[in-house]
Structures are given as structure tokens and as C-alpha cells.
């Protein structure tokens, strides 16, 4: 397994895990196989141009886009036991963390990953339990013919999603706690972020010292670093095609959050002026 630490804005990052083994599919758990089968069924439903399948797919895609990118990212990290099943040495050998050294200081990588690992654990635990309790209550709706029990499947899916994210966060916390992470500043990422950082931090020099630039980023206001077109560039640099969707989702969501925060800030200023 290899970890990617990708700054989306000057204050927010995307942490994504990618398996190194090419034959990881052979080691899939029963739950993962069920999930894969469900994805195949969903793909077929997406081809429908009318009826309840079409409406369900549209609704489902909107719901998935609203799921926080942090949850998707944590779900990319397998549980510790799953990774050990794939790699018996996992937990004993170093795990590489690829990141841009001119956007995040090397000394801060551990702290950033620890925050990502712990800040949402309680949230995922509570929501997972709520979904597991609520799902059986909707089971009688399955008696209705023709139309599937959408509330049950939705709650079951969200419960599974929170469970995966919780396991991923615990795994990441374990790696940080055991100090077996190996941060590597990747030149390709440095080149991409050198352009983006210079645009966000006016007058900053990216050439003399990456650590100084990273310090400037830490002290600046929260601003988006990446453009939508950068998602494909990241996937190419990191040789992870699946990263395109994750990066695009993160860029959109972070941008929306910053816009909402700025709007609220401006409204508060206007209220003070009026009063």
C-alpha cells in the first residue's frame, strides 16, 4: 500500500491509499466481492433511459456527490487486517507517503496524517451505528412489489460506507502511532504545486526554499490550490487513474465550503453594519 497526501487548499488535504499489488483482486474479502457486484448492477441501471431505475440512479449519484470527500478518501484505506492478508510484512515495514514538499513541510506530514486519521472517527462511528439501527426498521418496505426497498439499501450502504471509513481511519492512526510512515517529496508533485503555489501566494519565491514556501502556505488564509484540470495531472504523476474522480470531488467540495464560509462572513459583516 502507498499513501498520497494531496493538498487541495492551503488548509485542507486529500489522503488517498493505493494498493501496490497488481493481483489484489484475488485477495478481496466476501464483502468486497458483494460491493463489486453491486457496482456492476448499478452500472447496468445507469444505462436505463426511463422508469424507476433511471430515477434511482440520478438520485443515487446526487447523494454520492454529497458524501464528504474525506469519507471517500478514508474508504480507500483498507483495514489493517485486510492489508496484512495481502502483505504479511505490513506493520513491520515502512509505508511510503508521497507528497509535495513545497506545499507541506516534511515535519508536518505526521501531524497532518494524524489529524486526518482521528478527526472524523467519532462521526463515522455514530453514523454507522445509527444506520445499523435504522436499516432493519425499513425492512418491511421490501414487501412492496416491483420497486426495491430504497430506504433499506440506502441505510445499509451508508452504514457500510461509514464502517469502511472508520476502519481506514483506525488503520491510518495505527501507522502514524507506530511511526512506520516514510514521507517522500515527489518531484512531479513539486513541479505541479510550484505553479499553483506561486499563483496563490503573491510575491512568494518557490525556488530558494520549499520549507519557506510551505511555511507561507500554513500562515495564509484558506484558499484552493488546485484547478479541476489538475485532477488528471495528479492521476498521471501518481500513476493512479482512479484518483481523478477523488481529486475532482475534493476540489469541488472544498471550493463550495470556502465560498459558503466567505458568504457567511460577508453576511455577518453586513449585519454589523446595519446594527
GROMACS .gro file of C-alpha atoms in nm, residues 78-240:
model
  163
   78UNK     CA    1  -0.812  -0.092   0.371
   79UNK     CA    2  -0.842  -0.223   0.723
   80UNK     CA    3  -0.519  -0.327   0.889
   81UNK     CA    4  -0.620  -0.697   0.879
   82UNK     CA    5  -0.705  -0.679   0.509
   83UNK     CA    6  -0.368  -0.526   0.426
   84UNK     CA    7  -0.188  -0.786   0.636
   85UNK     CA    8  -0.370  -1.058   0.444
   86UNK     CA    9  -0.230  -0.910   0.122
   87UNK     CA   10   0.114  -0.830   0.264
   88UNK     CA   11   0.231  -1.035   0.561
   89UNK     CA   12   0.503  -0.780   0.641
   90UNK     CA   13   0.258  -0.494   0.672
   91UNK     CA   14   0.303  -0.323   1.008
   92UNK     CA   15   0.672  -0.413   1.014
   93UNK     CA   16   0.796  -0.229   0.707
   94UNK     CA   17   0.772   0.138   0.611
   95UNK     CA   18   0.476   0.269   0.413
   96UNK     CA   19   0.561   0.539   0.157
   97UNK     CA   20   0.371   0.868   0.169
   98UNK     CA   21   0.409   1.072  -0.149
   99UNK     CA   22   0.354   1.448  -0.109
  100UNK     CA   23   0.469   1.785  -0.248
  101UNK     CA   24   0.742   1.924  -0.021
  102UNK     CA   25   0.677   2.278  -0.142
  103UNK     CA   26   0.316   2.269  -0.018
  104UNK     CA   27   0.352   2.071   0.306
  105UNK     CA   28   0.658   2.077   0.531
  106UNK     CA   29   0.819   1.738   0.586
  107UNK     CA   30   0.800   1.794   0.963
  108UNK     CA   31   0.423   1.836   0.943
  109UNK     CA   32   0.337   1.524   0.743
  110UNK     CA   33   0.293   1.308   1.055
  111UNK     CA   34   0.069   1.568   1.225
  112UNK     CA   35  -0.141   1.619   0.913
  113UNK     CA   36  -0.198   1.245   0.876
  114UNK     CA   37  -0.277   1.208   1.246
  115UNK     CA   38  -0.543   1.478   1.216
  116UNK     CA   39  -0.695   1.313   0.908
  117UNK     CA   40  -0.698   0.979   1.090
  118UNK     CA   41  -0.865   1.096   1.410
  119UNK     CA   42  -1.086   1.398   1.341
  120UNK     CA   43  -1.377   1.202   1.186
  121UNK     CA   44  -1.360   0.874   1.377
  122UNK     CA   45  -1.637   0.956   1.625
  123UNK     CA   46  -1.858   1.091   1.345
  124UNK     CA   47  -1.826   0.772   1.141
  125UNK     CA   48  -1.881   0.555   1.449
  126UNK     CA   49  -2.203   0.733   1.547
  127UNK     CA   50  -2.346   0.742   1.194
  128UNK     CA   51  -2.256   0.379   1.134
  129UNK     CA   52  -2.445   0.274   1.448
  130UNK     CA   53  -2.743   0.491   1.354
  131UNK     CA   54  -2.763   0.332   1.008
  132UNK     CA   55  -2.735  -0.020   1.151
  133UNK     CA   56  -3.018   0.052   1.395
  134UNK     CA   57  -3.243   0.226   1.142
  135UNK     CA   58  -3.196  -0.014   0.849
  136UNK     CA   59  -3.398  -0.306   0.998
  137UNK     CA   60  -3.688  -0.070   1.068
  138UNK     CA   61  -3.724  -0.012   0.692
  139UNK     CA   62  -3.710  -0.385   0.608
  140UNK     CA   63  -4.095  -0.426   0.586
  141UNK     CA   64  -4.096  -0.186   0.290
  142UNK     CA   65  -3.938  -0.471   0.094
  143UNK     CA   66  -4.280  -0.636   0.084
  144UNK     CA   67  -4.392  -0.377  -0.171
  145UNK     CA   68  -4.373  -0.544  -0.514
  146UNK     CA   69  -4.174  -0.420  -0.817
  147UNK     CA   70  -3.999  -0.121  -0.651
  148UNK     CA   71  -3.686  -0.209  -0.446
  149UNK     CA   72  -3.660  -0.115  -0.079
  150UNK     CA   73  -3.467   0.206  -0.138
  151UNK     CA   74  -3.459   0.329   0.227
  152UNK     CA   75  -3.316  -0.005   0.344
  153UNK     CA   76  -3.049  -0.022   0.074
  154UNK     CA   77  -2.956   0.343   0.130
  155UNK     CA   78  -2.911   0.297   0.505
  156UNK     CA   79  -2.723  -0.029   0.450
  157UNK     CA   80  -2.492   0.142   0.202
  158UNK     CA   81  -2.428   0.440   0.427
  159UNK     CA   82  -2.364   0.211   0.723
  160UNK     CA   83  -2.113   0.014   0.519
  161UNK     CA   84  -1.952   0.337   0.396
  162UNK     CA   85  -1.906   0.470   0.750
  163UNK     CA   86  -1.772   0.132   0.860
  164UNK     CA   87  -1.511   0.134   0.582
  165UNK     CA   88  -1.413   0.492   0.661
  166UNK     CA   89  -1.383   0.412   1.031
  167UNK     CA   90  -1.159   0.113   0.961
  168UNK     CA   91  -0.948   0.322   0.726
  169UNK     CA   92  -0.906   0.596   0.986
  170UNK     CA   93  -0.803   0.344   1.253
  171UNK     CA   94  -0.550   0.188   1.017
  172UNK     CA   95  -0.401   0.528   0.935
  173UNK     CA   96  -0.388   0.620   1.305
  174UNK     CA   97  -0.203   0.294   1.375
  175UNK     CA   98   0.055   0.366   1.106
  176UNK     CA   99   0.115   0.715   1.245
  177UNK     CA  100   0.132   0.588   1.603
  178UNK     CA  101   0.386   0.318   1.516
  179UNK     CA  102   0.594   0.571   1.321
  180UNK     CA  103   0.631   0.347   1.017
  181UNK     CA  104   0.544   0.605   0.755
  182UNK     CA  105   0.808   0.711   0.506
  183UNK     CA  106   0.732   1.061   0.366
  184UNK     CA  107   0.873   1.119   0.017
  185UNK     CA  108   0.850   1.455  -0.156
  186UNK     CA  109   0.784   1.361  -0.519
  187UNK     CA  110   0.947   1.588  -0.784
  188UNK     CA  111   0.647   1.557  -1.015
  189UNK     CA  112   0.414   1.685  -0.743
  190UNK     CA  113   0.660   1.961  -0.654
  191UNK     CA  114   0.656   2.086  -1.014
  192UNK     CA  115   0.276   2.091  -1.025
  193UNK     CA  116   0.240   2.271  -0.691
  194UNK     CA  117   0.519   2.521  -0.770
  195UNK     CA  118   0.289   2.672  -1.032
  196UNK     CA  119  -0.019   2.665  -0.811
  197UNK     CA  120   0.153   2.800  -0.500
  198UNK     CA  121   0.306   3.095  -0.688
  199UNK     CA  122  -0.044   3.188  -0.804
  200UNK     CA  123  -0.194   3.175  -0.455
  201UNK     CA  124   0.093   3.333  -0.262
  202UNK     CA  125   0.171   3.655  -0.442
  203UNK     CA  126   0.533   3.752  -0.429
  204UNK     CA  127   0.648   3.422  -0.275
  205UNK     CA  128   0.961   3.262  -0.410
  206UNK     CA  129   0.928   2.892  -0.477
  207UNK     CA  130   1.287   2.827  -0.585
  208UNK     CA  131   1.508   2.916  -0.283
  209UNK     CA  132   1.344   2.706  -0.012
  210UNK     CA  133   1.049   2.468  -0.024
  211UNK     CA  134   1.017   2.480   0.355
  212UNK     CA  135   0.979   2.859   0.346
  213UNK     CA  136   0.707   2.834   0.085
  214UNK     CA  137   0.530   2.566   0.287
  215UNK     CA  138   0.550   2.795   0.591
  216UNK     CA  139   0.387   3.075   0.392
  217UNK     CA  140   0.107   2.840   0.294
  218UNK     CA  141   0.045   2.744   0.658
  219UNK     CA  142   0.018   3.109   0.759
  220UNK     CA  143  -0.203   3.217   0.469
  221UNK     CA  144  -0.581   3.223   0.456
  222UNK     CA  145  -0.752   2.909   0.332
  223UNK     CA  146  -0.755   2.920  -0.047
  224UNK     CA  147  -0.796   2.649  -0.311
  225UNK     CA  148  -0.464   2.544  -0.462
  226UNK     CA  149  -0.574   2.310  -0.740
  227UNK     CA  150  -0.777   2.352  -1.057
  228UNK     CA  151  -1.015   2.089  -1.193
  229UNK     CA  152  -0.772   2.017  -1.475
  230UNK     CA  153  -0.510   1.923  -1.215
  231UNK     CA  154  -0.703   1.609  -1.121
  232UNK     CA  155  -0.590   1.428  -1.436
  233UNK     CA  156  -0.236   1.561  -1.394
  234UNK     CA  157  -0.224   1.421  -1.040
  235UNK     CA  158  -0.350   1.083  -1.162
  236UNK     CA  159  -0.079   1.076  -1.429
  237UNK     CA  160   0.201   1.181  -1.194
  238UNK     CA  161   0.100   0.926  -0.931
  239UNK     CA  162   0.003   0.657  -1.184
  240UNK     CA  163  -0.340   0.623  -1.025
   0.00000   0.00000   0.00000
